mmCIF file with all atom_site columns, C-alpha atoms in Angstrom:
data_model
loop_
_atom_site.group_PDB
_atom_site.id
_atom_site.type_symbol
_atom_site.label_atom_id
_atom_site.label_alt_id
_atom_site.label_comp_id
_atom_site.label_asym_id
_atom_site.label_entity_id
_atom_site.label_seq_id
_atom_site.pdbx_PDB_ins_code
_atom_site.Cartn_x
_atom_site.Cartn_y
_atom_site.Cartn_z
_atom_site.occupancy
_atom_site.B_iso_or_equiv
_atom_site.pdbx_formal_charge
_atom_site.auth_seq_id
_atom_site.auth_comp_id
_atom_site.auth_asym_id
_atom_site.auth_atom_id
_atom_site.pdbx_PDB_model_num
ATOM 1   C CA . GLN Z 1 1   ? -38.060 -174.973 113.859 1.00 0.00 ? 1   GLN Z CA 1
ATOM 2   C CA . VAL Z 1 2   ? -36.648 -177.469 111.397 1.00 0.00 ? 2   VAL Z CA 1
ATOM 3   C CA . GLN Z 1 3   ? -34.010 -176.732 108.799 1.00 0.00 ? 3   GLN Z CA 1
ATOM 4   C CA . LEU Z 1 4   ? -33.752 -178.787 105.622 1.00 0.00 ? 4   LEU Z CA 1
ATOM 5   C CA . VAL Z 1 5   ? -30.742 -178.710 103.309 1.00 0.00 ? 5   VAL Z CA 1
ATOM 6   C CA . GLU Z 1 6   ? -30.694 -180.603 100.028 1.00 0.00 ? 6   GLU Z CA 1
ATOM 7   C CA . SER Z 1 7   ? -27.703 -181.811 98.062  1.00 0.00 ? 7   SER Z CA 1
ATOM 8   C CA . GLY Z 1 8   ? -26.838 -184.251 95.324  1.00 0.00 ? 8   GLY Z CA 1
ATOM 9   C CA . GLY Z 1 9   ? -28.363 -182.629 92.294  1.00 0.00 ? 9   GLY Z CA 1
ATOM 10  C CA . GLY Z 1 10  ? -26.541 -182.323 89.003  1.00 0.00 ? 10  GLY Z CA 1
ATOM 11  C CA . LEU Z 1 11  ? -26.489 -183.115 85.318  1.00 0.00 ? 11  LEU Z CA 1
ATOM 12  C CA . VAL Z 1 12  ? -27.060 -186.696 84.200  1.00 0.00 ? 12  VAL Z CA 1
ATOM 13  C CA . GLN Z 1 13  ? -27.860 -188.418 80.928  1.00 0.00 ? 13  GLN Z CA 1
ATOM 14  C CA . ALA Z 1 14  ? -31.211 -190.042 80.357  1.00 0.00 ? 14  ALA Z CA 1
ATOM 15  C CA . GLY Z 1 15  ? -31.252 -193.525 81.844  1.00 0.00 ? 15  GLY Z CA 1
ATOM 16  C CA . GLY Z 1 16  ? -28.806 -192.541 84.542  1.00 0.00 ? 16  GLY Z CA 1
ATOM 17  C CA . SER Z 1 17  ? -29.188 -192.283 88.308  1.00 0.00 ? 17  SER Z CA 1
ATOM 18  C CA . LEU Z 1 18  ? -28.795 -189.684 91.025  1.00 0.00 ? 18  LEU Z CA 1
ATOM 19  C CA . ARG Z 1 19  ? -29.264 -189.756 94.763  1.00 0.00 ? 19  ARG Z CA 1
ATOM 20  C CA . LEU Z 1 20  ? -30.531 -186.628 96.465  1.00 0.00 ? 20  LEU Z CA 1
ATOM 21  C CA . SER Z 1 21  ? -29.966 -186.020 100.158 1.00 0.00 ? 21  SER Z CA 1
ATOM 22  C CA . CYS Z 1 22  ? -31.929 -183.885 102.598 1.00 0.00 ? 22  CYS Z CA 1
ATOM 23  C CA . ALA Z 1 23  ? -30.208 -183.170 105.897 1.00 0.00 ? 23  ALA Z CA 1
ATOM 24  C CA . ALA Z 1 24  ? -32.622 -182.203 108.653 1.00 0.00 ? 24  ALA Z CA 1
ATOM 25  C CA . SER Z 1 25  ? -31.577 -180.249 111.734 1.00 0.00 ? 25  SER Z CA 1
ATOM 26  C CA . GLY Z 1 26  ? -33.204 -178.399 114.590 1.00 0.00 ? 26  GLY Z CA 1
ATOM 27  C CA . ARG Z 1 27  ? -36.355 -179.837 116.158 1.00 0.00 ? 27  ARG Z CA 1
ATOM 28  C CA . THR Z 1 28  ? -36.262 -183.009 114.097 1.00 0.00 ? 28  THR Z CA 1
ATOM 29  C CA . PHE Z 1 29  ? -38.171 -184.852 116.822 1.00 0.00 ? 29  PHE Z CA 1
ATOM 30  C CA . SER Z 1 30  ? -41.152 -182.728 115.816 1.00 0.00 ? 30  SER Z CA 1
ATOM 31  C CA . ILE Z 1 31  ? -41.246 -184.025 112.228 1.00 0.00 ? 31  ILE Z CA 1
ATOM 32  C CA . TYR Z 1 32  ? -44.171 -186.265 111.346 1.00 0.00 ? 32  TYR Z CA 1
ATOM 33  C CA . ARG Z 1 33  ? -43.709 -186.752 107.637 1.00 0.00 ? 33  ARG Z CA 1
ATOM 34  C CA . VAL Z 1 34  ? -40.994 -185.872 105.116 1.00 0.00 ? 34  VAL Z CA 1
ATOM 35  C CA . GLY Z 1 35  ? -41.160 -185.667 101.361 1.00 0.00 ? 35  GLY Z CA 1
ATOM 36  C CA . TRP Z 1 36  ? -39.871 -184.385 98.065  1.00 0.00 ? 36  TRP Z CA 1
ATOM 37  C CA . PHE Z 1 37  ? -41.522 -182.050 95.589  1.00 0.00 ? 37  PHE Z CA 1
ATOM 38  C CA . ARG Z 1 38  ? -40.190 -180.768 92.291  1.00 0.00 ? 38  ARG Z CA 1
ATOM 39  C CA . GLN Z 1 39  ? -40.771 -177.801 90.050  1.00 0.00 ? 39  GLN Z CA 1
ATOM 40  C CA . ALA Z 1 40  ? -39.793 -177.588 86.413  1.00 0.00 ? 40  ALA Z CA 1
ATOM 41  C CA . PRO Z 1 41  ? -39.526 -174.257 84.553  1.00 0.00 ? 41  PRO Z CA 1
ATOM 42  C CA . GLY Z 1 42  ? -42.955 -172.945 83.658  1.00 0.00 ? 42  GLY Z CA 1
ATOM 43  C CA . LYS Z 1 43  ? -44.736 -175.683 85.573  1.00 0.00 ? 43  LYS Z CA 1
ATOM 44  C CA . GLU Z 1 44  ? -46.407 -175.924 88.949  1.00 0.00 ? 44  GLU Z CA 1
ATOM 45  C CA . ARG Z 1 45  ? -44.713 -177.603 91.850  1.00 0.00 ? 45  ARG Z CA 1
ATOM 46  C CA . GLU Z 1 46  ? -45.620 -181.261 92.011  1.00 0.00 ? 46  GLU Z CA 1
ATOM 47  C CA . PHE Z 1 47  ? -45.427 -183.990 94.618  1.00 0.00 ? 47  PHE Z CA 1
ATOM 48  C CA . VAL Z 1 48  ? -42.764 -186.665 94.081  1.00 0.00 ? 48  VAL Z CA 1
ATOM 49  C CA . ALA Z 1 49  ? -42.527 -188.907 97.152  1.00 0.00 ? 49  ALA Z CA 1
ATOM 50  C CA . ALA Z 1 50  ? -43.076 -188.948 100.903 1.00 0.00 ? 50  ALA Z CA 1
ATOM 51  C CA . MET Z 1 51  ? -42.655 -191.130 103.956 1.00 0.00 ? 51  MET Z CA 1
ATOM 52  C CA . ARG Z 1 52  ? -43.333 -191.086 107.649 1.00 0.00 ? 52  ARG Z CA 1
ATOM 53  C CA . TRP Z 1 53  ? -40.373 -189.688 109.556 1.00 0.00 ? 53  TRP Z CA 1
ATOM 54  C CA . SER Z 1 54  ? -40.337 -192.756 111.800 1.00 0.00 ? 54  SER Z CA 1
ATOM 55  C CA . GLY Z 1 55  ? -40.258 -194.952 108.718 1.00 0.00 ? 55  GLY Z CA 1
ATOM 56  C CA . GLY Z 1 56  ? -42.659 -196.616 106.363 1.00 0.00 ? 56  GLY Z CA 1
ATOM 57  C CA . ASN Z 1 57  ? -45.911 -195.369 104.883 1.00 0.00 ? 57  ASN Z CA 1
ATOM 58  C CA . THR Z 1 58  ? -44.223 -194.312 101.656 1.00 0.00 ? 58  THR Z CA 1
ATOM 59  C CA . ASN Z 1 59  ? -46.095 -193.000 98.655  1.00 0.00 ? 59  ASN Z CA 1
ATOM 60  C CA . TYR Z 1 60  ? -45.023 -191.836 95.224  1.00 0.00 ? 60  TYR Z CA 1
ATOM 61  C CA . ALA Z 1 61  ? -46.306 -189.875 92.284  1.00 0.00 ? 61  ALA Z CA 1
ATOM 62  C CA . ASP Z 1 62  ? -47.371 -192.160 89.472  1.00 0.00 ? 62  ASP Z CA 1
ATOM 63  C CA . SER Z 1 63  ? -44.759 -190.567 87.213  1.00 0.00 ? 63  SER Z CA 1
ATOM 64  C CA . VAL Z 1 64  ? -41.879 -191.795 89.389  1.00 0.00 ? 64  VAL Z CA 1
ATOM 65  C CA . LYS Z 1 65  ? -43.273 -195.011 90.842  1.00 0.00 ? 65  LYS Z CA 1
ATOM 66  C CA . GLY Z 1 66  ? -40.882 -197.892 90.265  1.00 0.00 ? 66  GLY Z CA 1
ATOM 67  C CA . ARG Z 1 67  ? -37.986 -195.546 89.448  1.00 0.00 ? 67  ARG Z CA 1
ATOM 68  C CA . PHE Z 1 68  ? -37.573 -193.411 92.585  1.00 0.00 ? 68  PHE Z CA 1
ATOM 69  C CA . THR Z 1 69  ? -37.161 -194.568 96.172  1.00 0.00 ? 69  THR Z CA 1
ATOM 70  C CA . ILE Z 1 70  ? -37.430 -192.436 99.297  1.00 0.00 ? 70  ILE Z CA 1
ATOM 71  C CA . SER Z 1 71  ? -35.607 -193.574 102.423 1.00 0.00 ? 71  SER Z CA 1
ATOM 72  C CA . ARG Z 1 72  ? -34.181 -192.254 105.658 1.00 0.00 ? 72  ARG Z CA 1
ATOM 73  C CA . ASP Z 1 73  ? -30.934 -192.724 107.565 1.00 0.00 ? 73  ASP Z CA 1
ATOM 74  C CA . ASN Z 1 74  ? -32.147 -192.516 111.166 1.00 0.00 ? 74  ASN Z CA 1
ATOM 75  C CA . ALA Z 1 75  ? -28.695 -192.004 112.631 1.00 0.00 ? 75  ALA Z CA 1
ATOM 76  C CA . GLU Z 1 76  ? -27.947 -189.058 110.370 1.00 0.00 ? 76  GLU Z CA 1
ATOM 77  C CA . ASN Z 1 77  ? -31.400 -187.467 110.223 1.00 0.00 ? 77  ASN Z CA 1
ATOM 78  C CA . THR Z 1 78  ? -31.023 -187.539 106.468 1.00 0.00 ? 78  THR Z CA 1
ATOM 79  C CA . VAL Z 1 79  ? -33.638 -188.398 103.897 1.00 0.00 ? 79  VAL Z CA 1
ATOM 80  C CA . TYR Z 1 80  ? -32.677 -189.687 100.477 1.00 0.00 ? 80  TYR Z CA 1
ATOM 81  C CA . LEU Z 1 81  ? -34.335 -189.803 97.108  1.00 0.00 ? 81  LEU Z CA 1
ATOM 82  C CA . GLN Z 1 82  ? -32.748 -192.446 94.905  1.00 0.00 ? 82  GLN Z CA 1
ATOM 83  C CA . MET Z 1 83  ? -33.637 -191.694 91.307  1.00 0.00 ? 83  MET Z CA 1
ATOM 84  C CA . ASN Z 1 84  ? -33.058 -194.340 88.654  1.00 0.00 ? 84  ASN Z CA 1
ATOM 85  C CA . SER Z 1 85  ? -33.893 -194.548 84.959  1.00 0.00 ? 85  SER Z CA 1
ATOM 86  C CA . LEU Z 1 86  ? -34.030 -190.772 84.794  1.00 0.00 ? 86  LEU Z CA 1
ATOM 87  C CA . LYS Z 1 87  ? -35.857 -189.092 81.937  1.00 0.00 ? 87  LYS Z CA 1
ATOM 88  C CA . PRO Z 1 88  ? -35.585 -185.556 80.539  1.00 0.00 ? 88  PRO Z CA 1
ATOM 89  C CA . ASP Z 1 89  ? -39.050 -184.909 82.027  1.00 0.00 ? 89  ASP Z CA 1
ATOM 90  C CA . ASP Z 1 90  ? -37.521 -185.387 85.479  1.00 0.00 ? 90  ASP Z CA 1
ATOM 91  C CA . THR Z 1 91  ? -35.556 -182.167 85.017  1.00 0.00 ? 91  THR Z CA 1
ATOM 92  C CA . ALA Z 1 92  ? -36.579 -179.814 87.820  1.00 0.00 ? 92  ALA Z CA 1
ATOM 93  C CA . VAL Z 1 93  ? -35.584 -178.232 91.090  1.00 0.00 ? 93  VAL Z CA 1
ATOM 94  C CA . TYR Z 1 94  ? -36.153 -180.845 93.778  1.00 0.00 ? 94  TYR Z CA 1
ATOM 95  C CA . VAL Z 1 95  ? -37.144 -179.586 97.197  1.00 0.00 ? 95  VAL Z CA 1
ATOM 96  C CA . CYS Z 1 96  ? -37.265 -181.405 100.518 1.00 0.00 ? 96  CYS Z CA 1
ATOM 97  C CA . THR Z 1 97  ? -40.201 -180.669 102.810 1.00 0.00 ? 97  THR Z CA 1
ATOM 98  C CA . ALA Z 1 98  ? -41.664 -181.804 106.122 1.00 0.00 ? 98  ALA Z CA 1
ATOM 99  C CA . VAL Z 1 99  ? -44.908 -181.876 108.043 1.00 0.00 ? 99  VAL Z CA 1
ATOM 100 C CA . PRO Z 1 100 ? -44.652 -181.180 111.779 1.00 0.00 ? 100 PRO Z CA 1
ATOM 101 C CA . SER Z 1 101 ? -46.246 -183.436 114.356 1.00 0.00 ? 101 SER Z CA 1
ATOM 102 C CA . GLY Z 1 102 ? -49.852 -182.492 114.882 1.00 0.00 ? 102 GLY Z CA 1
ATOM 103 C CA . GLY Z 1 103 ? -49.912 -180.661 111.582 1.00 0.00 ? 103 GLY Z CA 1
ATOM 104 C CA . TYR Z 1 104 ? -51.214 -181.492 108.159 1.00 0.00 ? 104 TYR Z CA 1
ATOM 105 C CA . LYS Z 1 105 ? -49.362 -179.087 105.881 1.00 0.00 ? 105 LYS Z CA 1
ATOM 106 C CA . TRP Z 1 106 ? -45.889 -179.166 104.419 1.00 0.00 ? 106 TRP Z CA 1
ATOM 107 C CA . ASP Z 1 107 ? -44.621 -176.401 106.715 1.00 0.00 ? 107 ASP Z CA 1
ATOM 108 C CA . TYR Z 1 108 ? -40.856 -176.769 106.374 1.00 0.00 ? 108 TYR Z CA 1
ATOM 109 C CA . TRP Z 1 109 ? -39.061 -176.371 103.059 1.00 0.00 ? 109 TRP Z CA 1
ATOM 110 C CA . GLY Z 1 110 ? -35.482 -176.539 101.891 1.00 0.00 ? 110 GLY Z CA 1
ATOM 111 C CA . GLN Z 1 111 ? -33.931 -174.367 99.192  1.00 0.00 ? 111 GLN Z CA 1
ATOM 112 C CA . GLY Z 1 112 ? -33.880 -177.059 96.563  1.00 0.00 ? 112 GLY Z CA 1
ATOM 113 C CA . THR Z 1 113 ? -31.326 -178.740 94.339  1.00 0.00 ? 113 THR Z CA 1
ATOM 114 C CA . GLN Z 1 114 ? -31.287 -178.694 90.550  1.00 0.00 ? 114 GLN Z CA 1
ATOM 115 C CA . VAL Z 1 115 ? -31.562 -181.939 88.612  1.00 0.00 ? 115 VAL Z CA 1
ATOM 116 C CA . THR Z 1 116 ? -31.018 -181.797 84.865  1.00 0.00 ? 116 THR Z CA 1
ATOM 117 C CA . VAL Z 1 117 ? -31.471 -184.861 82.684  1.00 0.00 ? 117 VAL Z CA 1
ATOM 118 C CA . SER Z 1 118 ? -30.120 -184.598 79.157  1.00 0.00 ? 118 SER Z CA 1
ATOM 119 C CA . SER Z 1 119 ? -31.490 -186.624 76.271  1.00 0.00 ? 119 SER Z CA 1
#
């Protein structure tokens, strides 16, 4: 099993920045891909960004491309989501997720961290 714990959310003004962290523990060697999703009140969960656990192969939702960057600290087994030029529409609960090796679904999920962007 893999455990994912997010942190770094908060309240920020539009145009500001936040960096979310996702600390992975457990069978981290079994992770193939890691990503971030978000869910705003009354809306469906949507994909934000993802990368291969070993590095590279990043992809982003069109709505965040050029503003958000996903990265990983190999030594700490931590994945980051750097969010710049934040907009009120970015307000949501951000959740870290992972695909296990040999799998194709986002099987592991964290609890999420709230990001609120004020106008």
